[in-house]
């Protein structure tokens, strides 16, 4: 059977989408296809230069697209609030929480959070909450990873201050993304909140960590691995696009159907810890405390 492709995306005229990390990789191809199918798309990017380059590329590929470029640094809650103030005044029909960092040396966000947990989870938690009045009956897609299967939430050391391991921190953040997507769907029935993950897709994420560490050999090795083994970033974006536009089940996760590694998107199973009673609620409460963003009204 032919799998679902970007050609199966329905017409999105009249719908407004926000895609974080839209300047490259999965985010770029997600924004590109949403724009090609008629959505008005806000490219939420940290780098103005890279964001403008992505904007120009999408404009060239979809000349009639309705695009906007917004400054958003998920590692700075002041930037998150400023973005929400600027782009949350009109309805948002699709929010794709895509941007992230992977397996980097320990760094702190502007607000003092461990960078992977702060950017991948807390930044998106705050953004979604601040955009909540604009979301109404929207589709919210939060991008997780297969590494969520090895993740655990260490509530005694969420920021990795006692002990930091880059892959452990990444897995924790990706599990948090999955828990957030499920808990958001549970609390707000008017929304459809789902998770998606790209499988193994060739993006700049794999090489950023080694580059930051000055490990040239590992940087080259990951580049070779991407070229030989990974599927393309365009293919990796399909689960996000499916989750954003197809008929999906709230609280579910969508990824590549072939061993969650590659292939056409489909509903995929999630790790047992993602369904542990009370874990999503506890993460939610901690996230509200850390970010100062309270979701109202939540379902009781």
CSV table of C-alpha atoms in Angstrom, one decimal:
chain,number,residue,atom,x,y,z
A,1,UNK,CA,0.0,0.0,0.0
A,2,UNK,CA,1.1,3.5,-0.7
A,3,UNK,CA,1.9,5.4,2.5
A,4,UNK,CA,0.7,8.8,3.4
A,5,UNK,CA,2.7,11.6,1.8
A,6,UNK,CA,2.7,15.4,1.7
A,7,UNK,CA,0.4,15.2,-1.4
A,8,UNK,CA,-2.3,13.9,1.0
A,9,UNK,CA,-2.4,17.1,3.0
A,10,UNK,CA,-5.8,18.7,2.6
A,11,UNK,CA,-6.3,22.3,1.5
A,12,UNK,CA,-5.5,24.6,4.4
A,13,UNK,CA,-6.7,27.9,3.1
A,14,UNK,CA,-7.9,30.1,5.9
A,15,UNK,CA,-6.0,28.3,8.6
A,16,UNK,CA,-3.1,29.9,10.5
A,17,UNK,CA,-0.1,27.9,11.7
A,18,UNK,CA,2.9,28.6,13.9
A,19,UNK,CA,6.0,26.4,13.5
A,20,UNK,CA,8.9,26.7,15.9
A,21,UNK,CA,12.4,26.1,14.6
A,22,UNK,CA,11.1,26.6,11.1
A,23,UNK,CA,14.5,27.7,9.7
A,24,UNK,CA,15.9,24.2,9.1
A,25,UNK,CA,15.4,20.5,9.2
A,26,UNK,CA,12.1,19.1,10.2
A,27,UNK,CA,10.7,22.5,11.1
A,28,UNK,CA,11.5,24.0,7.7
A,29,UNK,CA,9.9,21.1,5.7
A,30,UNK,CA,6.8,21.3,8.0
A,31,UNK,CA,6.4,25.0,7.4
A,32,UNK,CA,7.1,24.6,3.7
A,33,UNK,CA,4.4,22.0,3.2
A,34,UNK,CA,1.8,23.8,5.3
A,35,UNK,CA,2.4,26.9,3.2
A,36,UNK,CA,2.3,25.0,-0.1
A,37,UNK,CA,-1.2,23.7,0.9
A,38,UNK,CA,-2.6,27.1,1.7
A,39,UNK,CA,-2.0,27.8,5.4
A,40,UNK,CA,-0.8,31.2,6.6
A,41,UNK,CA,2.4,30.3,8.4
A,42,UNK,CA,4.4,32.0,11.1
A,43,UNK,CA,8.0,30.9,11.0
A,44,UNK,CA,9.2,31.1,14.6
A,45,UNK,CA,13.0,31.2,14.6
A,46,UNK,CA,15.7,32.1,17.0
A,47,UNK,CA,18.2,33.4,14.3
A,48,UNK,CA,16.9,36.3,12.3
A,49,UNK,CA,19.5,35.5,9.5
A,50,UNK,CA,18.6,31.8,9.2
A,51,UNK,CA,14.9,32.6,9.6
A,52,UNK,CA,15.1,35.0,6.7
A,53,UNK,CA,16.9,32.5,4.5
A,54,UNK,CA,14.2,30.0,5.2
A,55,UNK,CA,11.5,32.6,4.6
A,56,UNK,CA,13.0,33.4,1.2
A,57,UNK,CA,13.3,29.7,0.3
A,58,UNK,CA,9.7,29.0,1.1
A,59,UNK,CA,8.6,32.1,-0.8
A,60,UNK,CA,10.5,30.9,-3.8
A,61,UNK,CA,8.9,27.4,-3.6
A,62,UNK,CA,5.4,28.7,-2.8
A,63,UNK,CA,5.2,32.2,-4.4
A,64,UNK,CA,1.6,32.8,-3.2
A,65,UNK,CA,2.2,31.7,0.4
A,66,UNK,CA,1.1,33.9,3.3
A,67,UNK,CA,4.2,34.0,5.5
A,68,UNK,CA,5.5,35.8,8.5
A,69,UNK,CA,8.8,35.6,10.3
A,70,UNK,CA,8.8,35.9,14.0
A,71,UNK,CA,11.7,36.1,16.5
A,72,UNK,CA,11.5,33.3,19.1
A,73,UNK,CA,14.2,32.1,21.4
A,74,UNK,CA,12.7,29.2,23.5
A,75,UNK,CA,15.7,29.4,25.8
A,76,UNK,CA,14.5,32.8,27.0
A,77,UNK,CA,11.1,33.2,28.5
A,78,UNK,CA,11.0,36.9,27.9
A,79,UNK,CA,11.4,36.1,24.2
A,80,UNK,CA,8.6,33.5,24.4
A,81,UNK,CA,6.3,36.1,26.0
A,82,UNK,CA,7.1,38.7,23.4
A,83,UNK,CA,6.4,36.3,20.6
A,84,UNK,CA,3.0,35.3,22.1
A,85,UNK,CA,2.1,39.0,22.6
A,86,UNK,CA,3.0,39.6,18.9
A,87,UNK,CA,1.5,36.6,17.3
A,88,UNK,CA,-1.2,35.5,19.7
A,89,UNK,CA,-3.7,38.3,18.9
A,90,UNK,CA,-5.2,36.3,16.0
A,91,UNK,CA,-6.5,32.7,16.0
A,92,UNK,CA,-3.9,30.0,15.7
A,93,UNK,CA,-5.3,26.8,14.1
A,94,UNK,CA,-2.1,24.7,14.1
A,95,UNK,CA,0.8,24.9,16.5
A,96,UNK,CA,3.8,22.8,15.8
A,97,UNK,CA,6.2,22.7,18.8
A,98,UNK,CA,9.2,21.5,16.8
A,99,UNK,CA,12.4,23.4,17.8
A,100,UNK,CA,14.9,21.8,20.0
A,101,UNK,CA,18.5,21.0,20.9
A,102,UNK,CA,20.1,17.5,21.2
A,103,UNK,CA,22.8,16.0,23.4
A,104,UNK,CA,24.8,19.2,23.9
A,105,UNK,CA,27.3,20.0,26.6
A,106,UNK,CA,25.6,21.4,29.7
A,107,UNK,CA,24.5,25.0,29.2
A,108,UNK,CA,21.9,27.2,31.0
A,109,UNK,CA,19.0,29.1,29.4
A,110,UNK,CA,18.5,32.8,30.1
A,111,UNK,CA,16.3,31.8,33.0
A,112,UNK,CA,18.8,29.4,34.5
A,113,UNK,CA,17.3,26.1,33.3
A,114,UNK,CA,19.3,23.3,31.8
A,115,UNK,CA,19.3,24.0,28.1
A,116,UNK,CA,17.8,20.8,26.8
A,117,UNK,CA,14.9,20.7,29.3
A,118,UNK,CA,14.5,24.4,29.2
A,119,UNK,CA,14.4,24.7,25.4
A,120,UNK,CA,12.7,21.5,24.3
A,121,UNK,CA,10.1,21.3,27.0
A,122,UNK,CA,9.8,24.4,29.2
A,123,UNK,CA,9.9,26.9,26.3
A,124,UNK,CA,7.2,25.0,24.4
A,125,UNK,CA,5.1,24.6,27.6
A,126,UNK,CA,5.2,28.3,28.1
A,127,UNK,CA,4.6,29.2,24.5
A,128,UNK,CA,1.5,26.9,24.3
A,129,UNK,CA,0.1,28.3,27.5
A,130,UNK,CA,0.6,31.9,26.4
A,131,UNK,CA,-1.0,31.2,23.0
A,132,UNK,CA,-3.9,29.3,24.6
A,133,UNK,CA,-6.5,32.1,24.1
A,134,UNK,CA,-5.6,32.1,20.4
A,135,UNK,CA,-5.6,28.3,20.0
A,136,UNK,CA,-9.4,27.7,20.6
A,137,UNK,CA,-10.1,24.4,18.9
A,138,UNK,CA,-6.6,24.1,17.4
A,139,UNK,CA,-4.3,21.2,16.6
A,140,UNK,CA,-1.2,21.2,18.8
A,141,UNK,CA,1.7,19.0,17.7
A,142,UNK,CA,4.7,18.5,20.0
A,143,UNK,CA,7.7,16.8,18.5
A,144,UNK,CA,9.3,14.1,20.6
A,145,UNK,CA,11.9,11.4,19.8
A,146,UNK,CA,12.5,7.7,20.0
A,147,UNK,CA,14.8,8.6,22.8
A,148,UNK,CA,11.7,9.1,25.0
A,149,UNK,CA,11.8,5.3,25.5
A,150,UNK,CA,15.0,5.7,27.5
A,151,UNK,CA,13.8,8.8,29.3
A,152,UNK,CA,13.0,9.3,33.0
A,153,UNK,CA,12.1,12.4,34.9
A,154,UNK,CA,14.4,13.1,37.7
A,155,UNK,CA,12.4,15.5,39.8
A,156,UNK,CA,15.2,15.8,42.3
A,157,UNK,CA,17.6,17.0,39.6
A,158,UNK,CA,15.6,18.2,36.6
A,159,UNK,CA,18.3,20.7,35.7
A,160,UNK,CA,21.2,18.3,35.8
A,161,UNK,CA,22.9,20.3,38.5
A,162,UNK,CA,24.1,17.3,40.5
A,163,UNK,CA,25.0,15.1,37.6
A,164,UNK,CA,24.7,15.9,33.9
A,165,UNK,CA,24.8,13.4,31.1
A,166,UNK,CA,23.9,14.9,27.7
A,167,UNK,CA,22.0,11.9,26.4
A,168,UNK,CA,20.2,11.4,29.7
A,169,UNK,CA,19.2,15.0,29.6
A,170,UNK,CA,18.0,14.7,26.0
A,171,UNK,CA,15.9,11.6,26.8
A,172,UNK,CA,14.3,13.3,29.8
A,173,UNK,CA,13.4,16.3,27.7
A,174,UNK,CA,11.9,14.2,24.9
A,175,UNK,CA,9.9,12.2,27.5
A,176,UNK,CA,8.6,15.5,28.9
A,177,UNK,CA,7.5,16.5,25.3
A,178,UNK,CA,5.5,13.3,25.1
A,179,UNK,CA,4.0,13.7,28.5
A,180,UNK,CA,3.1,17.3,27.8
A,181,UNK,CA,1.3,16.4,24.6
A,182,UNK,CA,-0.8,13.7,26.4
A,183,UNK,CA,-1.6,15.9,29.4
A,184,UNK,CA,-2.6,18.9,27.3
A,185,UNK,CA,-5.1,16.7,25.4
A,186,UNK,CA,-6.5,15.4,28.7
A,187,UNK,CA,-6.9,18.8,30.2
A,188,UNK,CA,-8.3,20.7,27.2
A,189,UNK,CA,-10.9,18.7,25.3
A,190,UNK,CA,-11.4,21.7,22.9
A,191,UNK,CA,-7.9,21.1,21.6
A,192,UNK,CA,-6.5,18.1,19.8
A,193,UNK,CA,-3.0,17.6,21.2
A,194,UNK,CA,-0.8,14.9,19.7
A,195,UNK,CA,2.9,14.0,19.6
A,196,UNK,CA,5.1,13.2,16.6
A,197,UNK,CA,8.6,12.0,16.0
A,198,UNK,CA,10.7,11.9,12.9
A,199,UNK,CA,12.5,8.6,13.4
A,200,UNK,CA,16.1,8.9,12.2
A,201,UNK,CA,16.2,11.9,9.9
A,202,UNK,CA,19.2,13.8,8.7
A,203,UNK,CA,19.1,17.2,10.3
A,204,UNK,CA,21.7,19.5,11.9
A,205,UNK,CA,20.8,18.3,15.3
A,206,UNK,CA,23.1,15.3,15.2
A,207,UNK,CA,26.2,17.4,14.5
A,208,UNK,CA,25.5,20.3,16.9
A,209,UNK,CA,26.6,18.6,20.1
A,210,UNK,CA,29.9,17.3,18.7
A,211,UNK,CA,30.6,20.7,17.2
A,212,UNK,CA,30.0,22.5,20.5
A,213,UNK,CA,32.4,20.1,22.2
A,214,UNK,CA,35.0,20.7,19.5
A,215,UNK,CA,34.9,17.0,18.6
A,216,UNK,CA,35.6,17.2,14.9
A,217,UNK,CA,35.8,13.4,14.4
A,218,UNK,CA,32.4,12.8,15.9
A,219,UNK,CA,30.9,15.7,13.9
A,220,UNK,CA,32.2,14.1,10.7
A,221,UNK,CA,31.0,10.6,11.8
A,222,UNK,CA,27.5,11.8,12.5
A,223,UNK,CA,27.5,13.6,9.1
A,224,UNK,CA,28.5,10.4,7.4
A,225,UNK,CA,25.8,8.4,9.3
A,226,UNK,CA,23.2,10.9,8.3
A,227,UNK,CA,24.2,10.6,4.6
A,228,UNK,CA,24.3,6.8,4.6
A,229,UNK,CA,21.5,5.7,7.0
A,230,UNK,CA,19.1,8.4,7.8
A,231,UNK,CA,16.0,9.4,5.9
A,232,UNK,CA,15.8,12.9,4.6
A,233,UNK,CA,14.5,15.8,6.7
A,234,UNK,CA,11.6,16.1,4.3
A,235,UNK,CA,10.6,12.5,5.1
A,236,UNK,CA,11.2,13.1,8.8
A,237,UNK,CA,8.7,15.9,8.7
A,238,UNK,CA,5.9,13.7,7.5
A,239,UNK,CA,4.8,12.5,10.9
A,240,UNK,CA,4.6,16.1,12.1
A,241,UNK,CA,2.6,17.0,9.0
A,242,UNK,CA,0.3,14.0,9.4
A,243,UNK,CA,-0.2,14.9,13.1
A,244,UNK,CA,-1.0,18.5,12.1
A,245,UNK,CA,-3.4,17.8,9.3
A,246,UNK,CA,-4.8,14.3,9.2
A,247,UNK,CA,-7.6,12.6,11.1
A,248,UNK,CA,-5.7,11.7,14.4
A,249,UNK,CA,-6.4,10.5,17.9
A,250,UNK,CA,-5.9,13.1,20.7
A,251,UNK,CA,-3.1,12.2,23.0
A,252,UNK,CA,-1.6,9.7,20.5
A,253,UNK,CA,1.9,9.8,18.9
A,254,UNK,CA,2.7,9.5,15.2
A,255,UNK,CA,6.0,8.4,13.8
A,256,UNK,CA,7.5,6.3,11.0
A,257,UNK,CA,5.7,3.0,10.7
A,258,UNK,CA,8.8,0.9,10.0
A,259,UNK,CA,10.1,0.1,13.5
A,260,UNK,CA,9.6,3.8,14.3
A,261,UNK,CA,12.8,4.3,12.3
A,262,UNK,CA,11.7,5.4,8.8
A,263,UNK,CA,8.8,5.2,6.4
A,264,UNK,CA,5.4,6.7,6.0
A,265,UNK,CA,3.7,8.1,9.2
A,266,UNK,CA,1.4,6.1,11.4
A,267,UNK,CA,0.2,5.9,14.9
A,268,UNK,CA,2.9,4.4,17.0
A,269,UNK,CA,3.1,2.9,20.5
A,270,UNK,CA,4.7,5.0,23.3
A,271,UNK,CA,6.9,4.0,26.2
A,272,UNK,CA,5.2,2.7,29.3
A,273,UNK,CA,6.4,5.7,31.4
A,274,UNK,CA,4.5,8.1,29.2
A,275,UNK,CA,1.3,6.5,30.4
A,276,UNK,CA,2.2,6.3,34.1
A,277,UNK,CA,-0.7,7.7,36.2
A,278,UNK,CA,0.1,11.1,37.7
A,279,UNK,CA,3.4,11.6,36.0
A,280,UNK,CA,2.1,14.1,33.4
A,281,UNK,CA,0.2,15.9,36.1
A,282,UNK,CA,3.3,16.2,38.3
A,283,UNK,CA,5.4,17.5,35.3
A,284,UNK,CA,2.6,20.0,34.5
A,285,UNK,CA,2.6,21.4,38.0
A,286,UNK,CA,6.4,21.7,38.1
A,287,UNK,CA,6.4,23.3,34.6
A,288,UNK,CA,3.9,26.0,35.7
A,289,UNK,CA,6.0,26.8,38.8
A,290,UNK,CA,9.3,27.0,36.8
A,291,UNK,CA,7.9,29.1,33.9
A,292,UNK,CA,5.3,31.2,35.8
A,293,UNK,CA,2.8,30.3,33.0
A,294,UNK,CA,-0.5,29.0,34.3
A,295,UNK,CA,-3.0,27.5,32.0
A,296,UNK,CA,-6.6,28.6,32.6
A,297,UNK,CA,-9.1,27.1,32.8
A,298,UNK,CA,-7.8,23.6,33.1
A,299,UNK,CA,-10.3,20.7,33.2
A,300,UNK,CA,-10.7,19.2,36.7
